[in-house]
């Protein structure tokens, strides 16, 4: 029996996620120590103290099921951003939210629109449901909103926009997003994935929650995996109008967020000083890398995220491997169709410096 032939049509063409090896294993294989990982846009400050405290307090109650409604977490999010709790949907990270959004709205007969070079989860979620993906060629590595609009037809169900975009770091302004929303038919959902919004200067950030009041077809996804430093716990949230949130909650697994994630989430939502520290370190790190690349005549994509894309103008894999042998893990992005680029996550100042030193040695700069 070939079980592939009886799997759902969309699943037959999916490829499994290629996970990296654990750092300890790489160190053993390469015979080196002190590897630094600047590959997954994780928070270089590690797990916030406030979150640890929240978890300690929740540890004694793990016998019980989590609070399915995430009452206090939603309350913390709602208070911080001036939202109603009924607008918020819990996710086991925003990957889970994207799956939930597709599960709720997208089926085989639908079309979804997204950009070339965007976060892999949207293409995967479309593929798994055998929905038709309209992949719009990137414009300067970012989303071509006019291209998106031109692709809308009566089968279009959803448009996915990661802003800032991963893996390219490109950014659309509030005005560009709003101008776009005015032209999208009201029966087409616009999913705005703002996993990196905390890294954008407050003055430049898209005020997406304000846009929700005028564009009920907008769904905003946020995560605690990046600036909040909770990637290993898995928690994120979607913000939408109440009716849409109600539909998501019909599909959502009631216990998709575990008790520890909720407790840590509540704690970090009230930890503004941590986010400020993280954002400031990131701003300086992006500036350092971009200035270095510019000085050395290396091409890069200006970033509003917590990573920078370096364009080596030659196959990036040998350079990735040479950096690895020097104990610096960065992210090759050939899988995204960018074989000459490397994505470097911003680390602590000494980590950024180690990357630049390793790169200089590898490229003979
Ligand atoms: C990292 C990232 C996420 C976050 O995923 P989680 O499942 O919340 O860890 C979401 N969207 C984009 C564009 C990302 O790069």
Short mmCIF file of C-alpha atoms and ligand atoms in Angstrom, two decimals:
data_model
loop_
_atom_site.label_atom_id
_atom_site.label_comp_id
_atom_site.label_asym_id
_atom_site.label_seq_id
_atom_site.Cartn_x
_atom_site.Cartn_y
_atom_site.Cartn_z
CA UNK A 1 0.00 0.00 0.00
CA UNK A 2 1.35 3.45 -0.98
CA UNK A 3 -0.34 5.67 1.60
CA UNK A 4 0.73 8.75 -0.34
CA UNK A 5 -1.91 7.93 -2.95
CA UNK A 6 -4.71 8.05 -0.38
CA UNK A 7 -3.49 11.20 1.43
CA UNK A 8 -5.48 14.40 0.82
CA UNK A 9 -4.69 15.85 -2.60
CA UNK A 10 -2.95 18.94 -1.23
CA UNK A 11 -0.87 16.92 1.22
CA UNK A 12 0.58 14.75 -1.55
CA UNK A 13 2.62 17.70 -2.80
CA UNK A 14 3.80 19.07 0.55
CA UNK A 15 7.42 18.71 1.67
CA UNK A 16 8.20 18.27 5.36
CA UNK A 17 9.77 21.17 7.26
CA UNK A 18 13.58 20.95 7.21
CA UNK A 19 14.58 21.41 10.83
CA UNK A 20 18.15 22.40 11.69
CA UNK A 21 20.26 20.21 13.97
CA UNK A 22 20.47 21.03 17.66
CA UNK A 23 23.45 23.29 18.42
CA UNK A 24 25.02 20.68 20.72
CA UNK A 25 24.97 18.13 17.90
CA UNK A 26 26.60 20.58 15.45
CA UNK A 27 29.32 21.40 17.97
CA UNK A 28 30.03 17.70 18.35
CA UNK A 29 30.12 17.10 14.59
CA UNK A 30 32.30 20.12 13.80
CA UNK A 31 34.48 19.69 16.86
CA UNK A 32 33.98 23.31 17.96
CA UNK A 33 32.26 25.00 20.87
CA UNK A 34 30.53 28.33 21.48
CA UNK A 35 28.45 28.22 18.33
CA UNK A 36 26.15 31.21 18.04
CA UNK A 37 22.82 30.94 16.26
CA UNK A 38 21.68 33.92 14.23
CA UNK A 39 19.35 31.86 12.07
CA UNK A 40 15.79 31.86 13.37
CA UNK A 41 15.07 35.47 14.37
CA UNK A 42 14.97 34.46 18.01
CA UNK A 43 15.40 36.90 20.86
CA UNK A 44 19.09 37.27 21.77
CA UNK A 45 18.28 38.32 25.35
CA UNK A 46 16.78 34.93 26.06
CA UNK A 47 13.73 34.17 28.13
CA UNK A 48 12.50 37.28 29.99
CA UNK A 49 12.68 37.26 33.81
CA UNK A 50 9.05 38.42 33.99
CA UNK A 51 7.96 35.35 32.01
CA UNK A 52 9.96 33.04 34.28
CA UNK A 53 8.18 34.53 37.26
CA UNK A 54 4.79 34.01 35.59
CA UNK A 55 5.66 30.40 34.87
CA UNK A 56 6.82 29.72 38.43
CA UNK A 57 3.45 30.82 39.69
CA UNK A 58 1.62 28.62 37.16
CA UNK A 59 3.69 25.47 37.76
CA UNK A 60 1.56 24.21 40.62
CA UNK A 61 -1.59 24.20 38.55
CA UNK A 62 -0.49 22.07 35.60
CA UNK A 63 -2.79 19.23 36.59
CA UNK A 64 -5.72 21.22 35.31
CA UNK A 65 -6.52 21.98 31.68
CA UNK A 66 -5.48 25.43 30.53
CA UNK A 67 -8.01 28.25 30.55
CA UNK A 68 -9.55 27.62 27.12
CA UNK A 69 -10.51 31.27 26.76
CA UNK A 70 -7.20 32.65 27.96
CA UNK A 71 -9.25 35.12 29.98
CA UNK A 72 -6.40 36.97 31.71
CA UNK A 73 -4.08 36.84 28.71
CA UNK A 74 -6.72 38.34 26.44
CA UNK A 75 -7.46 40.92 29.10
CA UNK A 76 -3.77 41.89 29.20
CA UNK A 77 -3.61 42.19 25.40
CA UNK A 78 -6.91 44.08 25.25
CA UNK A 79 -5.79 46.54 27.93
CA UNK A 80 -2.40 47.14 26.35
CA UNK A 81 -3.82 47.96 22.92
CA UNK A 82 -7.29 49.28 23.71
CA UNK A 83 -9.10 46.29 22.18
CA UNK A 84 -12.10 44.20 23.19
CA UNK A 85 -11.31 40.69 24.46
CA UNK A 86 -13.90 39.32 22.01
CA UNK A 87 -11.70 40.50 19.12
CA UNK A 88 -8.79 38.30 20.20
CA UNK A 89 -8.13 34.70 19.16
CA UNK A 90 -5.49 32.59 20.88
CA UNK A 91 -2.87 30.80 18.82
CA UNK A 92 -0.18 28.23 19.52
CA UNK A 93 2.18 30.72 17.91
CA UNK A 94 1.07 32.61 14.83
CA UNK A 95 1.81 29.58 12.68
CA UNK A 96 -1.20 28.02 14.40
CA UNK A 97 -3.23 31.18 13.78
CA UNK A 98 -2.49 31.09 10.06
CA UNK A 99 -3.58 27.44 9.94
CA UNK A 100 -6.71 28.39 11.86
CA UNK A 101 -7.50 31.23 9.46
CA UNK A 102 -7.11 28.96 6.44
CA UNK A 103 -9.06 26.15 8.13
CA UNK A 104 -11.92 28.55 8.81
CA UNK A 105 -12.09 30.25 5.41
CA UNK A 106 -10.08 28.55 2.65
CA UNK A 107 -11.07 25.44 0.71
CA UNK A 108 -10.17 23.77 -2.56
CA UNK A 109 -12.29 26.06 -4.69
CA UNK A 110 -10.71 29.26 -3.36
CA UNK A 111 -7.76 31.36 -4.45
CA UNK A 112 -5.32 33.00 -2.08
CA UNK A 113 -2.87 35.74 -2.94
CA UNK A 114 0.59 36.27 -1.52
CA UNK A 115 3.99 37.49 -2.62
CA UNK A 116 7.03 35.73 -3.95
CA UNK A 117 9.61 35.57 -1.12
CA UNK A 118 7.22 35.52 1.80
CA UNK A 119 6.82 33.49 5.00
CA UNK A 120 6.47 29.84 4.01
CA UNK A 121 3.47 29.08 6.24
CA UNK A 122 0.93 30.83 3.99
CA UNK A 123 1.96 28.89 0.86
CA UNK A 124 1.95 25.65 2.88
CA UNK A 125 -1.49 26.29 4.36
CA UNK A 126 -2.87 26.96 0.87
CA UNK A 127 -1.18 23.86 -0.55
CA UNK A 128 -2.45 21.60 2.22
CA UNK A 129 -6.01 22.58 1.30
CA UNK A 130 -5.35 22.32 -2.43
CA UNK A 131 -6.43 25.96 -2.78
CA UNK A 132 -5.08 27.88 -5.73
CA UNK A 133 -2.13 30.09 -4.82
CA UNK A 134 -1.65 33.28 -6.82
CA UNK A 135 2.00 34.11 -6.20
CA UNK A 136 2.68 37.73 -7.13
CA UNK A 137 6.24 38.56 -8.25
CA UNK A 138 8.00 40.63 -5.61
CA UNK A 139 8.58 44.34 -6.11
CA UNK A 140 12.03 45.28 -4.78
CA UNK A 141 11.86 42.07 -2.69
CA UNK A 142 8.61 43.23 -1.06
CA UNK A 143 4.86 42.93 -1.63
CA UNK A 144 3.56 44.42 -4.89
CA UNK A 145 0.19 45.63 -3.63
CA UNK A 146 -0.99 46.73 -7.08
CA UNK A 147 -0.07 43.28 -8.33
CA UNK A 148 -2.15 41.80 -5.50
CA UNK A 149 -5.15 43.94 -6.48
CA UNK A 150 -4.82 42.98 -10.14
CA UNK A 151 -4.97 39.29 -9.15
CA UNK A 152 -8.22 39.60 -7.18
CA UNK A 153 -11.17 37.84 -8.82
CA UNK A 154 -14.44 36.32 -7.65
CA UNK A 155 -12.62 33.24 -6.32
CA UNK A 156 -10.22 35.21 -4.14
CA UNK A 157 -10.76 34.39 -0.47
CA UNK A 158 -7.70 35.75 1.24
CA UNK A 159 -4.63 37.95 0.77
CA UNK A 160 -1.63 37.32 3.02
CA UNK A 161 0.79 40.13 3.87
CA UNK A 162 3.70 39.72 6.28
CA UNK A 163 4.77 43.21 7.36
CA UNK A 164 7.70 43.55 7.97
CA UNK A 165 8.14 40.66 5.56
CA UNK A 166 10.13 37.54 6.38
CA UNK A 167 12.63 36.63 4.95
CA UNK A 168 13.28 39.93 3.14
CA UNK A 169 12.68 42.52 5.90
CA UNK A 170 10.81 44.85 3.55
CA UNK A 171 8.12 47.08 5.01
CA UNK A 172 4.87 48.70 3.92
CA UNK A 173 3.76 51.91 5.63
CA UNK A 174 0.42 52.54 7.32
CA UNK A 175 -0.58 54.70 4.38
CA UNK A 176 0.29 52.01 1.83
CA UNK A 177 -1.66 49.38 3.77
CA UNK A 178 -4.68 51.63 4.20
CA UNK A 179 -4.65 52.72 0.57
CA UNK A 180 -4.60 49.02 -0.33
CA UNK A 181 -7.46 48.15 2.03
CA UNK A 182 -9.70 50.78 0.45
CA UNK A 183 -9.44 48.85 -2.83
CA UNK A 184 -9.87 45.26 -1.60
CA UNK A 185 -13.45 43.91 -1.92
CA UNK A 186 -15.07 43.56 1.51
CA UNK A 187 -15.57 39.80 1.06
CA UNK A 188 -11.82 39.18 0.68
CA UNK A 189 -9.90 38.72 3.92
CA UNK A 190 -6.63 40.58 4.32
CA UNK A 191 -4.33 38.79 6.78
CA UNK A 192 -1.66 41.11 8.11
CA UNK A 193 1.07 39.10 9.81
CA UNK A 194 2.91 41.48 12.13
CA UNK A 195 5.39 39.09 13.75
CA UNK A 196 8.09 41.79 13.70
CA UNK A 197 6.08 44.95 14.35
CA UNK A 198 7.75 45.60 17.74
CA UNK A 199 11.09 46.06 15.95
CA UNK A 200 9.77 48.90 13.80
CA UNK A 201 10.13 52.37 15.31
CA UNK A 202 6.87 53.37 17.01
CA UNK A 203 6.59 56.42 14.75
CA UNK A 204 6.76 54.22 11.62
CA UNK A 205 4.64 51.27 12.75
CA UNK A 206 1.37 50.43 11.02
CA UNK A 207 -1.51 51.21 13.37
CA UNK A 208 -3.25 48.02 12.35
CA UNK A 209 -5.69 47.91 15.27
CA UNK A 210 -7.02 51.30 14.26
CA UNK A 211 -7.48 50.04 10.68
CA UNK A 212 -9.61 47.18 12.05
CA UNK A 213 -12.30 49.67 12.95
CA UNK A 214 -12.74 50.70 9.32
CA UNK A 215 -11.87 47.46 7.51
CA UNK A 216 -13.75 44.51 9.05
CA UNK A 217 -12.16 42.13 6.51
CA UNK A 218 -8.76 42.72 8.14
CA UNK A 219 -7.19 40.08 10.41
CA UNK A 220 -3.99 40.95 12.29
CA UNK A 221 -1.66 38.22 13.57
CA UNK A 222 0.85 38.84 16.34
CA UNK A 223 3.28 36.51 18.05
CA UNK A 224 5.21 36.37 21.30
CA UNK A 225 7.96 34.36 19.59
CA UNK A 226 10.13 37.24 18.46
CA UNK A 227 10.40 40.49 20.45
CA UNK A 228 8.80 38.90 23.53
CA UNK A 229 11.28 36.02 23.51
CA UNK A 230 8.83 33.14 23.99
CA UNK A 231 9.41 31.13 20.78
CA UNK A 232 9.80 27.84 22.64
CA UNK A 233 6.51 28.23 24.52
CA UNK A 234 4.31 28.80 21.44
CA UNK A 235 1.85 31.65 21.88
CA UNK A 236 0.42 34.28 19.59
CA UNK A 237 -2.89 36.00 19.01
CA UNK A 238 -5.05 37.23 16.16
CA UNK A 239 -7.07 40.43 16.34
CA UNK A 240 -10.11 40.80 14.12
CA UNK A 241 -13.70 41.88 14.28
CA UNK A 242 -15.80 39.93 16.76
CA UNK A 243 -17.73 37.93 14.19
CA UNK A 244 -14.56 36.63 12.56
CA UNK A 245 -13.03 35.85 15.97
CA UNK A 246 -16.18 33.88 16.78
CA UNK A 247 -15.69 31.79 13.62
CA UNK A 248 -12.04 31.14 14.47
CA UNK A 249 -13.12 29.99 17.90
CA UNK A 250 -15.44 27.40 16.38
CA UNK A 251 -12.44 25.78 14.71
CA UNK A 252 -9.73 26.45 17.28
CA UNK A 253 -8.70 23.60 19.59
CA UNK A 254 -9.95 24.80 22.98
CA UNK A 255 -6.57 24.12 24.63
CA UNK A 256 -4.25 25.28 21.85
CA UNK A 257 -2.38 27.54 24.31
CA UNK A 258 -0.95 25.74 27.31
CA UNK A 259 -1.05 27.08 30.85
CA UNK A 260 2.64 28.03 30.98
CA UNK A 261 2.46 29.92 27.71
CA UNK A 262 -0.58 31.85 28.93
CA UNK A 263 1.06 32.67 32.26
CA UNK A 264 4.27 33.83 30.59
CA UNK A 265 2.25 35.74 28.01
CA UNK A 266 0.39 37.70 30.68
CA UNK A 267 3.67 38.55 32.40
CA UNK A 268 5.47 39.81 29.28
CA UNK A 269 2.50 41.81 28.05
CA UNK A 270 3.12 43.98 31.10
CA UNK A 271 6.91 44.06 30.65
CA UNK A 272 7.38 47.11 28.44
CA UNK A 273 10.95 47.67 29.59
CA UNK A 274 12.00 44.27 28.17
CA UNK A 275 10.49 45.07 24.78
CA UNK A 276 12.15 48.49 24.78
CA UNK A 277 15.54 46.96 25.55
CA UNK A 278 15.08 44.35 22.82
CA UNK A 279 13.95 46.89 20.23
CA UNK A 280 16.82 49.27 21.01
CA UNK A 281 19.43 46.50 20.78
CA UNK A 282 17.87 45.44 17.51
CA UNK A 283 17.92 48.94 16.06
CA UNK A 284 21.61 49.24 16.81
CA UNK A 285 22.32 45.75 15.46
CA UNK A 286 20.52 46.38 12.17
CA UNK A 287 22.36 49.67 11.82
CA UNK A 288 25.72 48.00 12.53
CA UNK A 289 25.24 45.25 9.96
CA UNK A 290 23.79 47.54 7.29
CA UNK A 291 26.56 50.09 7.74
CA UNK A 292 29.19 47.35 7.56
CA UNK A 293 27.68 45.89 4.38
CA UNK A 294 27.46 49.34 2.78
CA UNK A 295 31.05 50.17 3.72
CA UNK A 296 32.30 46.90 2.23
CA UNK A 297 30.24 47.29 -0.93
CA UNK A 298 28.07 44.27 -0.13
CA UNK A 299 24.46 44.36 -1.31
CA UNK A 300 21.71 43.93 1.27
CA UNK A 301 17.99 44.48 1.64
CA UNK A 302 17.24 47.29 4.13
CA UNK A 303 15.31 45.69 6.98
CA UNK A 304 12.60 46.68 9.45
CA UNK A 305 12.75 43.30 11.17
CA UNK A 306 15.22 41.65 13.55
CA UNK A 307 17.32 40.28 10.70
CA UNK A 308 19.09 41.50 7.58
CA UNK A 309 19.31 39.83 4.17
CA UNK A 310 22.75 39.92 2.65
CA UNK A 311 23.05 39.49 -1.12
CA UNK A 312 26.36 37.81 -1.85
CA UNK A 313 25.98 37.91 -5.62
CA UNK A 314 27.20 34.29 -5.70
CA UNK A 315 25.84 31.00 -4.34
CA UNK A 316 25.43 31.53 -0.60
CA UNK A 317 25.67 27.92 0.54
CA UNK A 318 29.51 27.64 0.56
CA UNK A 319 29.67 30.88 2.54
CA UNK A 320 27.02 29.65 4.94
CA UNK A 321 29.10 26.50 5.46
CA UNK A 322 32.31 28.45 5.98
CA UNK A 323 30.56 30.64 8.58
CA UNK A 324 29.26 27.51 10.25
CA UNK A 325 32.79 26.13 10.58
CA UNK A 326 33.64 29.37 12.38
CA UNK A 327 30.77 28.74 14.77
CA UNK A 328 28.23 31.18 13.33
CA UNK A 329 24.89 29.78 12.15
CA UNK A 330 22.94 32.00 9.77
CA UNK A 331 20.03 31.11 7.49
CA UNK A 332 20.37 30.16 3.83
CA UNK A 333 17.20 31.10 1.97
CA UNK A 334 17.54 29.13 -1.27
CA UNK A 335 14.27 27.42 -0.27
CA UNK A 336 12.61 30.80 -0.70
CA UNK A 337 14.09 31.13 -4.19
CA UNK A 338 17.00 33.33 -3.07
CA UNK A 339 20.12 31.17 -3.52
CA UNK A 340 22.57 34.11 -3.32
CA UNK A 341 21.22 35.55 -0.05
CA UNK A 342 21.82 34.80 3.61
CA UNK A 343 19.47 35.97 6.36
CA UNK A 344 21.27 37.03 9.53
CA UNK A 345 19.27 37.49 12.72
CA UNK A 346 20.37 40.33 14.97
CA UNK A 347 22.08 39.09 18.12
CA UNK A 348 23.68 40.69 21.13
CA UNK A 349 26.39 43.24 20.23
CA UNK A 350 29.20 40.70 20.75
CA UNK A 351 27.36 38.14 18.59
CA UNK A 352 26.88 40.64 15.78
CA UNK A 353 30.57 41.43 16.00
CA UNK A 354 31.50 37.76 15.85
CA UNK A 355 29.41 37.37 12.73
CA UNK A 356 31.07 40.37 11.06
CA UNK A 357 34.54 39.08 11.93
CA UNK A 358 33.71 35.61 10.62
CA UNK A 359 32.21 37.08 7.44
CA UNK A 360 35.30 39.26 6.88
CA UNK A 361 37.54 36.22 7.21
CA UNK A 362 35.39 34.07 4.91
CA UNK A 363 35.08 36.73 2.21
CA UNK A 364 38.61 38.06 2.67
CA UNK A 365 37.35 41.59 3.29
C1 LIG B 1 8.58 34.03 12.97
C2 LIG B 1 7.35 34.39 12.24
C3 LIG B 1 6.11 34.12 12.78
C4 LIG B 1 5.99 33.56 14.16
O1 LIG B 1 5.66 32.26 14.14
P1 LIG B 1 5.23 31.63 15.53
O2 LIG B 1 4.45 30.46 15.08
O3 LIG B 1 4.42 32.64 16.25
O4 LIG B 1 6.48 31.29 16.26
C5 LIG B 1 4.98 34.50 12.10
N1 LIG B 1 5.07 35.14 10.92
C6 LIG B 1 6.25 35.44 10.38
C7 LIG B 1 6.29 36.22 9.13
C8 LIG B 1 7.42 35.05 11.01
O5 LIG B 1 8.59 35.32 10.45
#
